[in-house]
Structures are given as C-alpha cells and as structure tokens.
PDB file of C-alpha atoms and ligand atoms in Angstrom:
ATOM      1  CA  MET A   1      -6.769 -26.749  49.816  1.00 97.00           C
ATOM      2  CA  SER A   2      -5.644 -26.446  46.045  1.00 98.00           C
ATOM      3  CA  ALA A   3      -9.359 -27.245  45.543  1.00 98.00           C
ATOM      4  CA  LEU A   4     -11.073 -24.383  47.548  1.00 98.00           C
ATOM      5  CA  LEU A   5      -8.142 -21.948  46.019  1.00 98.00           C
ATOM      6  CA  CYS A   6      -8.428 -23.341  42.907  1.00 98.00           C
ATOM      7  CA  ASP A   7     -12.677 -22.805  43.904  1.00 97.00           C
ATOM      8  CA  VAL A   8     -14.015 -25.603  41.645  1.00 98.00           C
ATOM      9  CA  GLY A   9     -17.052 -26.325  41.776  1.00 98.00           C
ATOM     10  CA  PRO A  10     -19.958 -29.301  40.232  1.00 97.00           C
ATOM     11  CA  ASP A  11     -19.926 -27.433  36.537  1.00 95.00           C
ATOM     12  CA  ASP A  12     -15.996 -27.880  36.620  1.00 98.00           C
ATOM     13  CA  GLU A  13     -13.860 -29.877  34.559  1.00 98.00           C
ATOM     14  CA  VAL A  14      -9.772 -31.560  36.091  1.00 98.00           C
ATOM     15  CA  ILE A  15      -7.766 -33.064  33.932  1.00 98.00           C
ATOM     16  CA  MET A  16      -5.512 -35.533  35.025  1.00 98.00           C
ATOM     17  CA  PRO A  17      -3.522 -39.215  35.188  1.00 98.00           C
ATOM     18  CA  SER A  18      -5.998 -42.148  35.973  1.00 98.00           C
ATOM     19  CA  TYR A  19      -2.835 -44.239  36.699  1.00 98.00           C
ATOM     20  CA  THR A  20      -2.156 -42.309  40.456  1.00 98.00           C
ATOM     21  CA  PHE A  21      -3.684 -42.407  44.540  1.00 98.00           C
ATOM     22  CA  VAL A  22      -7.088 -41.415  44.384  1.00 98.00           C
ATOM     23  CA  SER A  23      -6.063 -38.712  46.946  1.00 97.00           C
ATOM     24  CA  THR A  24      -5.547 -36.211  43.374  1.00 98.00           C
ATOM     25  CA  ALA A  25      -9.448 -36.929  42.148  1.00 98.00           C
ATOM     26  CA  ASN A  26     -10.061 -37.592  45.809  1.00 98.00           C
ATOM     27  CA  ALA A  27      -9.315 -32.881  46.191  1.00 97.00           C
ATOM     28  CA  PHE A  28     -11.481 -32.118  43.732  1.00 98.00           C
ATOM     29  CA  VAL A  29     -14.054 -34.256  43.913  1.00 98.00           C
ATOM     30  CA  LEU A  30     -14.675 -33.612  47.697  1.00 97.00           C
ATOM     31  CA  ARG A  31     -15.892 -30.023  46.163  1.00 97.00           C
ATOM     32  CA  GLY A  32     -18.176 -31.530  43.685  1.00 98.00           C
ATOM     33  CA  ALA A  33     -15.573 -31.337  40.324  1.00 98.00           C
ATOM     34  CA  ARG A  34     -15.752 -33.630  37.818  1.00 98.00           C
ATOM     35  CA  PRO A  35     -12.346 -35.455  37.401  1.00 98.00           C
ATOM     36  CA  ARG A  36     -11.326 -36.240  33.592  1.00 98.00           C
ATOM     37  CA  PHE A  37      -9.232 -39.029  33.133  1.00 98.00           C
ATOM     38  CA  ILE A  38      -6.605 -39.224  30.527  1.00 98.00           C
ATOM     39  CA  ASP A  39      -4.409 -42.009  29.616  1.00 98.00           C
ATOM     40  CA  ILE A  40      -0.488 -42.430  30.239  1.00 98.00           C
ATOM     41  CA  ARG A  41       2.637 -42.342  28.665  1.00 98.00           C
ATOM     42  CA  HIS A  42       4.890 -45.537  27.904  1.00 96.00           C
ATOM     43  CA  ASP A  43       7.491 -44.802  28.886  1.00 97.00           C
ATOM     44  CA  THR A  44       7.579 -42.397  32.310  1.00 98.00           C
ATOM     45  CA  LEU A  45       3.863 -43.530  33.696  1.00 98.00           C
ATOM     46  CA  ASN A  46       2.882 -39.679  33.884  1.00 98.00           C
ATOM     47  CA  LEU A  47      -0.309 -38.335  31.896  1.00 98.00           C
ATOM     48  CA  ASP A  48       0.259 -38.092  28.108  1.00 98.00           C
ATOM     49  CA  GLU A  49       0.533 -34.474  27.490  1.00 98.00           C
ATOM     50  CA  LYS A  50      -0.137 -34.688  23.747  1.00 98.00           C
ATOM     51  CA  LEU A  51      -4.215 -36.492  25.071  1.00 98.00           C
ATOM     52  CA  ILE A  52      -4.400 -32.789  27.430  1.00 98.00           C
ATOM     53  CA  GLU A  53      -5.681 -30.154  24.923  1.00 98.00           C
ATOM     54  CA  GLY A  54      -8.490 -33.108  22.931  1.00 98.00           C
ATOM     55  CA  ALA A  55     -10.041 -33.676  26.673  1.00 98.00           C
ATOM     56  CA  ILE A  56      -9.735 -29.584  27.531  1.00 98.00           C
ATOM     57  CA  THR A  57     -13.400 -28.472  27.285  1.00 98.00           C
ATOM     58  CA  ASP A  58     -15.361 -25.372  28.689  1.00 98.00           C
ATOM     59  CA  ARG A  59     -16.348 -26.922  32.426  1.00 98.00           C
ATOM     60  CA  THR A  60     -11.941 -27.830  32.321  1.00 98.00           C
ATOM     61  CA  LYS A  61     -10.762 -25.734  34.954  1.00 98.00           C
ATOM     62  CA  VAL A  62      -7.194 -27.169  36.229  1.00 98.00           C
ATOM     63  CA  ILE A  63      -4.828 -29.950  34.620  1.00 98.00           C
ATOM     64  CA  VAL A  64      -3.247 -31.567  37.260  1.00 99.00           C
ATOM     65  CA  PRO A  65       0.478 -33.604  36.486  1.00 98.00           C
ATOM     66  CA  VAL A  66       1.536 -36.276  38.564  1.00 98.00           C
ATOM     67  CA  HIS A  67       4.732 -36.980  38.621  1.00 98.00           C
ATOM     68  CA  TYR A  68       5.507 -40.458  38.763  1.00 98.00           C
ATOM     69  CA  ALA A  69       8.639 -42.035  40.727  1.00 98.00           C
ATOM     70  CA  GLY A  70       9.420 -38.620  40.881  1.00 98.00           C
ATOM     71  CA  VAL A  71       9.836 -38.179  37.272  1.00 98.00           C
ATOM     72  CA  GLY A  72       8.649 -34.470  36.059  1.00 98.00           C
ATOM     73  CA  CYS A  73       5.613 -34.770  33.467  1.00 98.00           C
ATOM     74  CA  GLU A  74       6.106 -31.833  30.460  1.00 98.00           C
ATOM     75  CA  MET A  75       6.401 -29.129  32.406  1.00 98.00           C
ATOM     76  CA  HIS A  76       6.784 -26.356  29.572  1.00 97.00           C
ATOM     77  CA  ALA A  77       3.916 -27.535  27.021  1.00 98.00           C
ATOM     78  CA  ILE A  78       1.695 -28.171  29.938  1.00 98.00           C
ATOM     79  CA  ILE A  79       2.059 -24.767  31.102  1.00 98.00           C
ATOM     80  CA  ALA A  80       1.637 -23.085  27.416  1.00 98.00           C
ATOM     81  CA  LEU A  81      -1.465 -25.022  27.089  1.00 98.00           C
ATOM     82  CA  ALA A  82      -2.906 -24.272  30.585  1.00 98.00           C
ATOM     83  CA  GLU A  83      -1.778 -20.032  29.442  1.00 98.00           C
ATOM     84  CA  ARG A  84      -3.576 -20.466  26.362  1.00 98.00           C
ATOM     85  CA  HIS A  85      -6.479 -21.999  28.051  1.00 98.00           C
ATOM     86  CA  GLY A  86      -7.008 -20.029  31.279  1.00 98.00           C
ATOM     87  CA  LEU A  87      -6.411 -22.715  33.712  1.00 98.00           C
ATOM     88  CA  TYR A  88      -4.887 -23.420  36.240  1.00 98.00           C
ATOM     89  CA  VAL A  89      -1.803 -26.221  37.072  1.00 98.00           C
ATOM     90  CA  VAL A  90      -1.941 -27.858  40.225  1.00 98.00           C
ATOM     91  CA  GLU A  91       1.595 -30.305  40.684  1.00 98.00           C
ATOM     92  CA  ASP A  92       1.026 -33.971  42.552  1.00 98.00           C
ATOM     93  CA  ALA A  93       4.177 -33.792  42.892  1.00 98.00           C
ATOM     94  CA  ALA A  94       3.181 -36.102  46.333  1.00 98.00           C
ATOM     95  CA  GLN A  95       6.619 -38.308  44.927  1.00 98.00           C
ATOM     96  CA  ALA A  96       8.112 -35.783  44.086  1.00 98.00           C
ATOM     97  CA  LEU A  97      10.084 -33.567  46.978  1.00 97.00           C
ATOM     98  CA  GLY A  98      13.702 -32.768  45.237  1.00 96.00           C
ATOM     99  CA  ALA A  99      13.259 -34.176  42.090  1.00 97.00           C
ATOM    100  CA  ASN A 100      14.198 -31.484  39.327  1.00 97.00           C
ATOM    101  CA  TYR A 101      12.914 -30.769  35.880  1.00 98.00           C
ATOM    102  CA  ARG A 102      14.671 -29.123  33.493  1.00 98.00           C
ATOM    103  CA  GLY A 103      17.479 -27.158  36.294  1.00 97.00           C
ATOM    104  CA  ARG A 104      14.138 -26.744  38.316  1.00 98.00           C
ATOM    105  CA  TYR A 105      12.304 -28.563  41.225  1.00 98.00           C
ATOM    106  CA  LEU A 106       8.925 -30.402  40.604  1.00 98.00           C
ATOM    107  CA  GLY A 107       6.296 -28.251  42.442  1.00 98.00           C
ATOM    108  CA  THR A 108       7.399 -25.160  41.747  1.00 98.00           C
ATOM    109  CA  PHE A 109       5.740 -25.015  37.665  1.00 98.00           C
ATOM    110  CA  GLY A 110       2.119 -24.687  38.847  1.00 98.00           C
ATOM    111  CA  GLU A 111      -0.150 -22.008  40.158  1.00 98.00           C
ATOM    112  CA  LEU A 112       0.283 -24.812  43.165  1.00 98.00           C
ATOM    113  CA  GLY A 113       2.475 -27.909  43.664  1.00 98.00           C
ATOM    114  CA  CYS A 114       1.550 -30.234  45.980  1.00 98.00           C
ATOM    115  CA  TYR A 115       4.328 -32.791  48.337  1.00 98.00           C
ATOM    116  CA  SER A 116       3.842 -35.742  51.046  1.00 98.00           C
ATOM    117  CA  PHE A 117       5.466 -36.808  53.497  1.00 98.00           C
ATOM    118  CA  HIS A 118       2.611 -40.055  53.679  1.00 97.00           C
ATOM    119  CA  GLU A 119       5.102 -42.948  56.020  1.00 95.00           C
ATOM    120  CA  THR A 120       5.460 -43.993  51.795  1.00 95.00           C
ATOM    121  CA  LYS A 121       7.390 -41.218  50.405  1.00 97.00           C
ATOM    122  CA  ASN A 122      10.753 -40.116  50.794  1.00 97.00           C
ATOM    123  CA  LEU A 123      10.399 -37.902  54.101  1.00 97.00           C
ATOM    124  CA  ILE A 124       7.811 -38.629  56.025  1.00 97.00           C
ATOM    125  CA  SER A 125       5.950 -37.245  58.890  1.00 97.00           C
ATOM    126  CA  GLY A 126       3.785 -40.630  59.252  1.00 94.00           C
ATOM    127  CA  GLU A 127       0.253 -38.345  57.790  1.00 94.00           C
ATOM    128  CA  GLY A 128       1.383 -34.906  56.104  1.00 95.00           C
ATOM    129  CA  GLY A 129       1.941 -32.768  53.060  1.00 97.00           C
ATOM    130  CA  ALA A 130       2.985 -28.809  51.937  1.00 97.00           C
ATOM    131  CA  LEU A 131       1.334 -26.998  49.545  1.00 98.00           C
ATOM    132  CA  ALA A 132       3.944 -25.207  47.456  1.00 98.00           C
ATOM    133  CA  VAL A 133       1.709 -21.649  46.979  1.00 98.00           C
ATOM    134  CA  ASN A 134       3.489 -20.684  43.249  1.00 98.00           C
ATOM    135  CA  SER A 135       1.677 -17.871  42.687  1.00 96.00           C
ATOM    136  CA  PRO A 136       1.316 -15.061  44.756  1.00 95.00           C
ATOM    137  CA  GLU A 137      -2.151 -14.356  43.534  1.00 95.00           C
ATOM    138  CA  PHE A 138      -2.752 -16.809  46.580  1.00 97.00           C
ATOM    139  CA  ALA A 139      -1.010 -16.526  49.000  1.00 96.00           C
ATOM    140  CA  GLU A 140      -3.483 -14.323  51.580  1.00 95.00           C
ATOM    141  CA  GLN A 141      -6.412 -16.677  50.998  1.00 97.00           C
ATOM    142  CA  ALA A 142      -3.773 -20.494  51.346  1.00 97.00           C
ATOM    143  CA  GLU A 143      -2.536 -19.195  55.309  1.00 96.00           C
ATOM    144  CA  SER A 144      -6.307 -18.914  56.163  1.00 97.00           C
ATOM    145  CA  ILE A 145      -7.976 -21.966  54.833  1.00 97.00           C
ATOM    146  CA  ARG A 146      -5.235 -23.896  56.353  1.00 95.00           C
ATOM    147  CA  GLN A 147      -5.526 -22.226  59.748  1.00 95.00           C
ATOM    148  CA  LYS A 148      -9.814 -23.314  59.807  1.00 96.00           C
ATOM    149  CA  GLY A 149     -10.589 -20.112  57.169  1.00 97.00           C
ATOM    150  CA  THR A 150      -9.235 -17.751  60.310  1.00 97.00           C
ATOM    151  CA  ASN A 151      -6.825 -14.927  59.672  1.00 96.00           C
ATOM    152  CA  ARG A 152      -4.763 -16.039  62.943  1.00 95.00           C
ATOM    153  CA  ALA A 153      -1.513 -15.950  60.458  1.00 94.00           C
ATOM    154  CA  GLN A 154      -2.271 -11.739  60.787  1.00 94.00           C
ATOM    155  CA  PHE A 155      -2.823 -11.933  64.349  1.00 95.00           C
ATOM    156  CA  LEU A 156       0.456 -13.705  65.114  1.00 94.00           C
ATOM    157  CA  ARG A 157       2.369 -11.033  62.395  1.00 95.00           C
ATOM    158  CA  GLY A 158       0.670  -7.872  64.776  1.00 96.00           C
ATOM    159  CA  GLU A 159      -0.954  -7.223  61.955  1.00 95.00           C
ATOM    160  CA  VAL A 160      -4.464  -7.209  63.201  1.00 94.00           C
ATOM    161  CA  ASP A 161      -5.627  -6.821  67.096  1.00 95.00           C
ATOM    162  CA  LYS A 162      -8.027 -10.036  67.177  1.00 96.00           C
ATOM    163  CA  TYR A 163      -8.557 -13.453  64.605  1.00 95.00           C
ATOM    164  CA  SER A 164     -12.103 -14.004  63.635  1.00 97.00           C
ATOM    165  CA  TRP A 165     -13.696 -16.326  60.483  1.00 97.00           C
ATOM    166  CA  VAL A 166     -12.683 -14.483  56.660  1.00 96.00           C
ATOM    167  CA  ASP A 167     -13.172 -18.193  54.868  1.00 95.00           C
ATOM    168  CA  VAL A 168     -13.915 -21.624  54.272  1.00 95.00           C
ATOM    169  CA  GLY A 169     -10.907 -23.761  55.669  1.00 96.00           C
ATOM    170  CA  SER A 170     -10.308 -26.578  58.290  1.00 95.00           C
ATOM    171  CA  SER A 171      -7.319 -27.985  60.042  1.00 94.00           C
ATOM    172  CA  TYR A 172      -4.735 -28.418  57.476  1.00 95.00           C
ATOM    173  CA  LEU A 173      -0.867 -27.424  60.014  1.00 92.00           C
ATOM    174  CA  PRO A 174       0.725 -30.505  61.105  1.00 94.00           C
ATOM    175  CA  SER A 175       0.908 -30.603  65.262  1.00 95.00           C
ATOM    176  CA  GLU A 176       4.155 -29.523  66.887  1.00 96.00           C
ATOM    177  CA  ILE A 177       5.668 -32.998  67.301  1.00 96.00           C
ATOM    178  CA  ILE A 178       5.250 -33.853  63.565  1.00 96.00           C
ATOM    179  CA  ALA A 179       6.207 -30.675  62.282  1.00 96.00           C
ATOM    180  CA  ALA A 180       9.398 -32.017  64.859  1.00 97.00           C
ATOM    181  CA  PHE A 181       9.488 -35.259  63.162  1.00 97.00           C
ATOM    182  CA  LEU A 182       9.814 -33.588  59.862  1.00 97.00           C
ATOM    183  CA  LEU A 183      12.016 -31.477  60.116  1.00 97.00           C
ATOM    184  CA  ALA A 184      14.932 -33.414  60.883  1.00 97.00           C
ATOM    185  CA  GLN A 185      14.642 -34.982  57.598  1.00 97.00           C
ATOM    186  CA  LEU A 186      13.867 -32.282  55.884  1.00 97.00           C
ATOM    187  CA  GLU A 187      17.509 -30.688  57.074  1.00 97.00           C
ATOM    188  CA  ASN A 188      18.962 -34.250  55.595  1.00 97.00           C
ATOM    189  CA  GLU A 189      17.542 -34.172  52.870  1.00 95.00           C
ATOM    190  CA  GLU A 190      19.862 -34.369  50.709  1.00 94.00           C
ATOM    191  CA  MET A 191      21.444 -36.978  52.797  1.00 96.00           C
ATOM    192  CA  ILE A 192      18.259 -39.655  52.037  1.00 96.00           C
ATOM    193  CA  ASN A 193      17.919 -38.894  48.705  1.00 95.00           C
ATOM    194  CA  ALA A 194      21.352 -39.368  48.188  1.00 96.00           C
ATOM    195  CA  GLN A 195      20.964 -43.066  49.704  1.00 97.00           C
ATOM    196  CA  ARG A 196      17.992 -44.004  48.052  1.00 97.00           C
ATOM    197  CA  MET A 197      20.524 -42.670  44.274  1.00 97.00           C
ATOM    198  CA  GLU A 198      21.939 -45.131  45.309  1.00 98.00           C
ATOM    199  CA  LEU A 199      20.178 -48.701  45.766  1.00 98.00           C
ATOM    200  CA  TRP A 200      18.317 -47.628  43.587  1.00 98.00           C
ATOM    201  CA  ARG A 201      21.450 -46.935  40.673  1.00 98.00           C
ATOM    202  CA  THR A 202      21.969 -50.712  42.671  1.00 98.00           C
ATOM    203  CA  TYR A 203      19.029 -51.837  41.204  1.00 98.00           C
ATOM    204  CA  HIS A 204      18.785 -50.516  37.687  1.00 98.00           C
ATOM    205  CA  GLU A 205      22.629 -52.062  36.976  1.00 98.00           C
ATOM    206  CA  ALA A 206      22.249 -55.256  38.513  1.00 98.00           C
ATOM    207  CA  LEU A 207      19.169 -55.423  36.289  1.00 98.00           C
ATOM    208  CA  ALA A 208      20.505 -54.175  32.895  1.00 98.00           C
ATOM    209  CA  ASP A 209      21.571 -57.279  31.760  1.00 98.00           C
ATOM    210  CA  LEU A 210      17.598 -58.829  32.248  1.00 98.00           C
ATOM    211  CA  GLU A 211      16.280 -55.460  29.940  1.00 98.00           C
ATOM    212  CA  GLN A 212      19.112 -56.226  27.097  1.00 98.00           C
ATOM    213  CA  GLU A 213      17.381 -59.750  27.083  1.00 98.00           C
ATOM    214  CA  GLY A 214      13.577 -58.298  26.629  1.00 98.00           C
ATOM    215  CA  PHE A 215      12.929 -60.532  30.141  1.00 98.00           C
ATOM    216  CA  LEU A 216      11.657 -57.147  31.815  1.00 98.00           C
ATOM    217  CA  LEU A 217      11.400 -53.198  31.604  1.00 98.00           C
ATOM    218  CA  ARG A 218      13.705 -51.462  33.681  1.00 98.00           C
ATOM    219  CA  PRO A 219      12.118 -47.126  34.253  1.00 98.00           C
ATOM    220  CA  GLN A 220      12.583 -44.560  31.923  1.00 96.00           C
ATOM    221  CA  TRP A 221      12.984 -40.638  32.302  1.00 95.00           C
ATOM    222  CA  PRO A 222      14.007 -38.244  29.473  1.00 97.00           C
ATOM    223  CA  GLU A 223      17.458 -36.344  29.512  1.00 97.00           C
ATOM    224  CA  HIS A 224      15.692 -33.116  31.195  1.00 98.00           C
ATOM    225  CA  CYS A 225      14.274 -35.498  34.154  1.00 97.00           C
ATOM    226  CA  SER A 226      16.735 -35.760  37.726  1.00 96.00           C
ATOM    227  CA  PRO A 227      14.180 -37.922  39.477  1.00 96.00           C
ATOM    228  CA  ASN A 228      14.467 -38.298  43.513  1.00 97.00           C
ATOM    229  CA  ALA A 229      14.816 -42.574  43.855  1.00 97.00           C
ATOM    230  CA  HIS A 230      11.411 -42.282  44.823  1.00 98.00           C
ATOM    231  CA  ILE A 231      10.091 -45.631  43.697  1.00 98.00           C
ATOM    232  CA  TYR A 232      12.140 -48.131  42.030  1.00 98.00           C
ATOM    233  CA  TYR A 233      10.070 -50.534  39.432  1.00 98.00           C
ATOM    234  CA  ILE A 234       9.734 -52.995  36.687  1.00 98.00           C
ATOM    235  CA  LEU A 235       7.454 -53.559  33.677  1.00 98.00           C
ATOM    236  CA  THR A 236       7.355 -57.745  33.707  1.00 98.00           C
ATOM    237  CA  ALA A 237       5.435 -59.246  30.489  1.00 98.00           C
ATOM    238  CA  ASP A 238       1.745 -58.893  31.714  1.00 98.00           C
ATOM    239  CA  ILE A 239       0.585 -59.589  34.941  1.00 98.00           C
ATOM    240  CA  ASP A 240       0.453 -63.480  34.725  1.00 98.00           C
ATOM    241  CA  GLU A 241       4.456 -63.244  34.565  1.00 98.00           C
ATOM    242  CA  ARG A 242       4.103 -60.045  37.459  1.00 98.00           C
ATOM    243  CA  GLN A 243       2.005 -62.859  39.893  1.00 98.00           C
ATOM    244  CA  ALA A 244       4.386 -65.838  39.579  1.00 98.00           C
ATOM    245  CA  LEU A 245       7.542 -63.226  40.039  1.00 98.00           C
ATOM    246  CA  ILE A 246       5.239 -61.769  43.232  1.00 98.00           C
ATOM    247  CA  LYS A 247       5.102 -64.851  44.319  1.00 98.00           C
ATOM    248  CA  HIS A 248       8.641 -65.733  43.993  1.00 98.00           C
ATOM    249  CA  LEU A 249      10.021 -63.617  45.415  1.00 98.00           C
ATOM    250  CA  ALA A 250       7.901 -63.559  48.167  1.00 98.00           C
ATOM    251  CA  ALA A 251       9.611 -67.221  48.859  1.00 98.00           C
ATOM    252  CA  HIS A 252      12.372 -65.351  48.997  1.00 98.00           C
ATOM    253  CA  ASP A 253      10.664 -63.589  51.937  1.00 98.00           C
ATOM    254  CA  ILE A 254      10.845 -60.158  49.191  1.00 98.00           C
ATOM    255  CA  ILE A 255       7.928 -58.158  49.437  1.00 98.00           C
ATOM    256  CA  ALA A 256       7.270 -56.514  46.443  1.00 98.00           C
ATOM    257  CA  VAL A 257       4.006 -55.058  45.571  1.00 97.00           C
ATOM    258  CA  PHE A 258       2.191 -53.144  42.109  1.00 95.00           C
ATOM    259  CA  HIS A 259      -0.192 -50.011  42.201  1.00 93.00           C
ATOM    260  CA  TYR A 260      -2.251 -48.234  40.982  1.00 95.00           C
ATOM    261  CA  VAL A 261      -6.015 -49.615  40.484  1.00 96.00           C
ATOM    262  CA  PRO A 262      -6.528 -47.101  37.697  1.00 98.00           C
ATOM    263  CA  LEU A 263      -9.152 -45.117  38.875  1.00 98.00           C
ATOM    264  CA  HIS A 264     -11.396 -45.023  36.076  1.00 98.00           C
ATOM    265  CA  THR A 265     -11.432 -48.830  36.502  1.00 98.00           C
ATOM    266  CA  SER A 266     -12.221 -48.136  40.113  1.00 98.00           C
ATOM    267  CA  PRO A 267     -15.954 -48.672  41.563  1.00 98.00           C
ATOM    268  CA  MET A 268     -15.946 -45.154  42.184  1.00 98.00           C
ATOM    269  CA  GLY A 269     -14.379 -44.164  38.460  1.00 97.00           C
ATOM    270  CA  GLN A 270     -17.864 -46.418  36.897  1.00 97.00           C
ATOM    271  CA  ARG A 271     -19.703 -44.109  39.186  1.00 97.00           C
ATOM    272  CA  LEU A 272     -18.664 -41.208  37.716  1.00 96.00           C
ATOM    273  CA  GLY A 273     -19.049 -42.892  33.888  1.00 96.00           C
ATOM    274  CA  TYR A 274     -15.995 -44.988  33.130  1.00 98.00           C
ATOM    275  CA  ARG A 275     -15.598 -47.889  32.204  1.00 97.00           C
ATOM    276  CA  GLN A 276     -12.722 -50.786  31.251  1.00 97.00           C
ATOM    277  CA  GLY A 277     -10.643 -50.204  27.716  1.00 98.00           C
ATOM    278  CA  GLN A 278     -11.096 -46.752  27.741  1.00 98.00           C
ATOM    279  CA  LEU A 279      -7.700 -45.961  28.748  1.00 98.00           C
ATOM    280  CA  PRO A 280      -5.517 -48.932  27.280  1.00 98.00           C
ATOM    281  CA  ILE A 281      -1.827 -48.017  28.116  1.00 98.00           C
ATOM    282  CA  THR A 282      -3.078 -47.535  31.846  1.00 98.00           C
ATOM    283  CA  GLU A 283      -4.433 -50.888  31.512  1.00 98.00           C
ATOM    284  CA  GLU A 284      -1.524 -52.792  30.685  1.00 98.00           C
ATOM    285  CA  LEU A 285       1.053 -50.780  32.485  1.00 98.00           C
ATOM    286  CA  ALA A 286      -0.542 -50.912  35.314  1.00 98.00           C
ATOM    287  CA  GLU A 287      -1.270 -54.799  35.143  1.00 98.00           C
ATOM    288  CA  ARG A 288       2.880 -54.757  34.630  1.00 98.00           C
ATOM    289  CA  ILE A 289       4.201 -52.745  36.922  1.00 98.00           C
ATOM    290  CA  LEU A 290       5.771 -54.377  40.222  1.00 98.00           C
ATOM    291  CA  ARG A 291       7.505 -52.277  42.754  1.00 98.00           C
ATOM    292  CA  LEU A 292      10.960 -53.119  43.846  1.00 98.00           C
ATOM    293  CA  PRO A 293      11.440 -52.901  47.669  1.00 98.00           C
ATOM    294  CA  LEU A 294      13.588 -49.071  48.373  1.00 98.00           C
ATOM    295  CA  TYR A 295      13.670 -47.836  52.030  1.00 96.00           C
ATOM    296  CA  TYR A 296      16.405 -46.165  53.251  1.00 95.00           C
ATOM    297  CA  GLU A 297      17.469 -48.349  55.305  1.00 96.00           C
ATOM    298  CA  LEU A 298      17.609 -50.930  52.635  1.00 98.00           C
ATOM    299  CA  THR A 299      21.336 -51.367  51.830  1.00 98.00           C
ATOM    300  CA  GLU A 300      23.313 -52.797  49.199  1.00 98.00           C
ATOM    301  CA  ARG A 301      23.372 -56.342  49.816  1.00 98.00           C
ATOM    302  CA  GLU A 302      19.638 -56.774  50.170  1.00 98.00           C
ATOM    303  CA  VAL A 303      19.422 -55.139  46.724  1.00 98.00           C
ATOM    304  CA  LEU A 304      21.375 -57.289  45.241  1.00 98.00           C
ATOM    305  CA  GLN A 305      20.181 -60.286  47.279  1.00 98.00           C
ATOM    306  CA  VAL A 306      16.427 -59.294  45.561  1.00 98.00           C
ATOM    307  CA  THR A 307      17.788 -59.095  41.424  1.00 98.00           C
ATOM    308  CA  ASP A 308      19.124 -62.144  42.094  1.00 98.00           C
ATOM    309  CA  ALA A 309      16.033 -63.800  43.160  1.00 98.00           C
ATOM    310  CA  ILE A 310      14.672 -61.982  39.746  1.00 98.00           C
ATOM    311  CA  ARG A 311      17.434 -63.230  38.039  1.00 98.00           C
ATOM    312  CA  GLU A 312      17.052 -66.451  39.255  1.00 98.00           C
ATOM    313  CA  PHE A 313      13.457 -66.493  38.208  1.00 98.00           C
ATOM    314  CA  TYR A 314      13.693 -65.515  34.651  1.00 98.00           C
ATOM    315  CA  LEU A 315      16.820 -67.715  34.220  1.00 96.00           C
ATOM    316  CA  GLY A 316      16.665 -70.390  36.511  1.00 90.00           C
TER     317      GLY A 316
HETATM  318  C1  LIG B 401       1.733 -40.089  48.476  1.00 73.44           C
HETATM  319  C2  LIG B 401       0.479 -39.908  46.946  1.00 73.44           C
HETATM  320  C3  LIG B 401      -0.117 -38.362  47.271  1.00 73.44           C
HETATM  321  C4  LIG B 401      -1.390 -39.154  48.409  1.00 73.44           C
HETATM  322  O1  LIG B 401      -0.680 -38.170  49.365  1.00 73.44           O
HETATM  323  P1  LIG B 401      -1.429 -37.945  51.308  1.00 73.44           P
HETATM  324  O2  LIG B 401      -0.557 -36.794  51.659  1.00 73.44           O
HETATM  325  O3  LIG B 401      -1.925 -38.982  51.262  1.00 73.44           O
HETATM  326  O4  LIG B 401      -2.786 -36.913  50.419  1.00 73.44           O
HETATM  327  C5  LIG B 401      -1.112 -38.368  46.303  1.00 73.44           C
HETATM  328  N1  LIG B 401      -0.812 -38.345  45.053  1.00 73.44           N
HETATM  329  C6  LIG B 401       0.431 -39.242  44.936  1.00 73.44           C
HETATM  330  C7  LIG B 401       0.332 -39.716  43.679  1.00 73.44           C
HETATM  331  C8  LIG B 401       0.731 -40.533  45.628  1.00 73.44           C
HETATM  332  O5  LIG B 401       1.405 -41.077  45.505  1.00 73.44           O
END
C-alpha cells in the first residue's frame, strides 16, 4: 500500500537497509522501483543515517528506515533529510509496535508507517499488518487502495449512494475472524509487551558478565529509544562460533536462529546488480547475530536455562 501511495515506478529508487526482511524491498520492487541498499550501524543494526545523503540521486523517491528489533532509527535526522530533498519516509515498523523514539511511537514519524502482525511479531494475527497514515494527503487514497480500489468506505459512511472502482487497489483488509483474534491482543498490548520486556531484561542481566569478559556482545540502543522487547539477540565473534553455539544450544533442546541473508547478497539482490563486499558492516553482523528464544509464554526459568547453556558454551 505504501508503494502504491508513494506512486513509485520503474524510474524511482528507494533507499533502505540491506539488513532487513524481503518484504521491505518487495513492496517497492513490485511497482518496478529499484531498492538502493545502504549499510547499517554497528550498535543498533539500523540503517546508518549518515549514509543516506550519499545514496540520494535524482531518482530517489522514498527512504525506508527499518526499526530493527523495535529500536528506533535516527528519525529526526532522517525526517530533516527527507524534507530537504523532497522525499517520502515510509517506516518499516514491522517489529516496532509499541516502541518509542524520543517519547513518540515508531511508525508515526514518516508519511507512512507499516506494522506487521505476522506470527513472529509481538502481536499476531497469523498474517496481517497495519498502515499508519500520518499524512492527510494519503488518507482518502489509502482507504480506496485497501478496498480493491473502490470508494466503499465513503459508501459505508453514507457519503455516496453507491460504490465503484475509483483507483488501483487490492484486498488488504483482514477477515472478521482475523480482526477479532488480533483485537483481543491489541487490548492486552501493554501486558504482552511488559511480559516480553521482563524476559528481555532477564536475558540482558544474565549475559552481562559474559559481555564484560569479552565473549559476546549484547544489544545496544540509544538512550532516547524505548524498544518493545521484540528480539533478544547476541553477537558472537564470528560465523564459526555462531554455528558451534547453535549446535550446543540445540543439544540442550534450545532453538536459536539467525537472520537475515543480506538482501544485496541474495540471488535477487545480485540480479539487481549488487554483490558481496559492498556493505561490509551488514555482511559482518549478519554472520554474527544469534537470536535467542523470546515469546510471551516463555518463562523466566527457561530464559535462565538458555543463558546457563550459553555460559556453559563459553566457560565450559
Ligand atoms: C516481519 C517483517 C516484515 C514483513 O511483515 P509481513 O507482515 O510479513 O508483511 C517486514 N519488515 C520487517 C523488518 C519485518 O520484520
């Protein structure tokens, strides 16, 4: 929907990190636009705002900050830059529902903010998402795009006496059953995120000494960010250590996984003209990151079992 609203096409470029899920790029590639991948920051794994300006060309139309793990990108700098160059900002806030940046919810800074309710997120509906339309210029069109390009929303409000095809669009509405399933969680969002935050903190405290002793790195976030405990990850020394740790945890019945294959090194990224070696920080961190189990039903005790197994791996 964002790509349709920003009206991107084959002549346009969209700046985004390569360290993200494929959906970030697909949304725009589906309209024929070219993703312009830039590198990420060492500390947050978010796109490095200092690299944006150098990636802007006369074709650039949109900047897509991805708030990795619910930690905010540097939105003030990004918005200022976008205003100076006349670009749209579409936030990929798929992981950031309920997270704050300088006291304001992520997803509310750009013209558009995209949330996901995919089964891997804090609040889920199996498949699904929400679009925050923060700019009034898009409100009416967004309504018709999500209802198959019709003005059915106006019809339901009694503003027109029949509805018809007014724009390009598709069926982006959740079913009633999916909406009900999600609503129950939205009503308990604070409780769900608070529980996740408890577990997140338990990880963070239990791994502090391993970080101090130089075995691994824990997540970092700027003071002005309040993340939503979407992901708890560690950084290992290198890919071999990560593989060994995954195996060690698996032997303790603990499933820990990594992501992403940087988009610029994926087969599709290569077809778009990118190659290995272009984004060194992305490539390095993608090989070192390991996500630890984190979900609502997880218990404090289980978190400590995970951290004990990690301790055993490093200290024997
Ligand atoms: C989950 C996720 C998406 C995709 O969400 P869908 O609901 O599957 O479209 C996009 N970007 C990021 C960063 C994600 O984590």
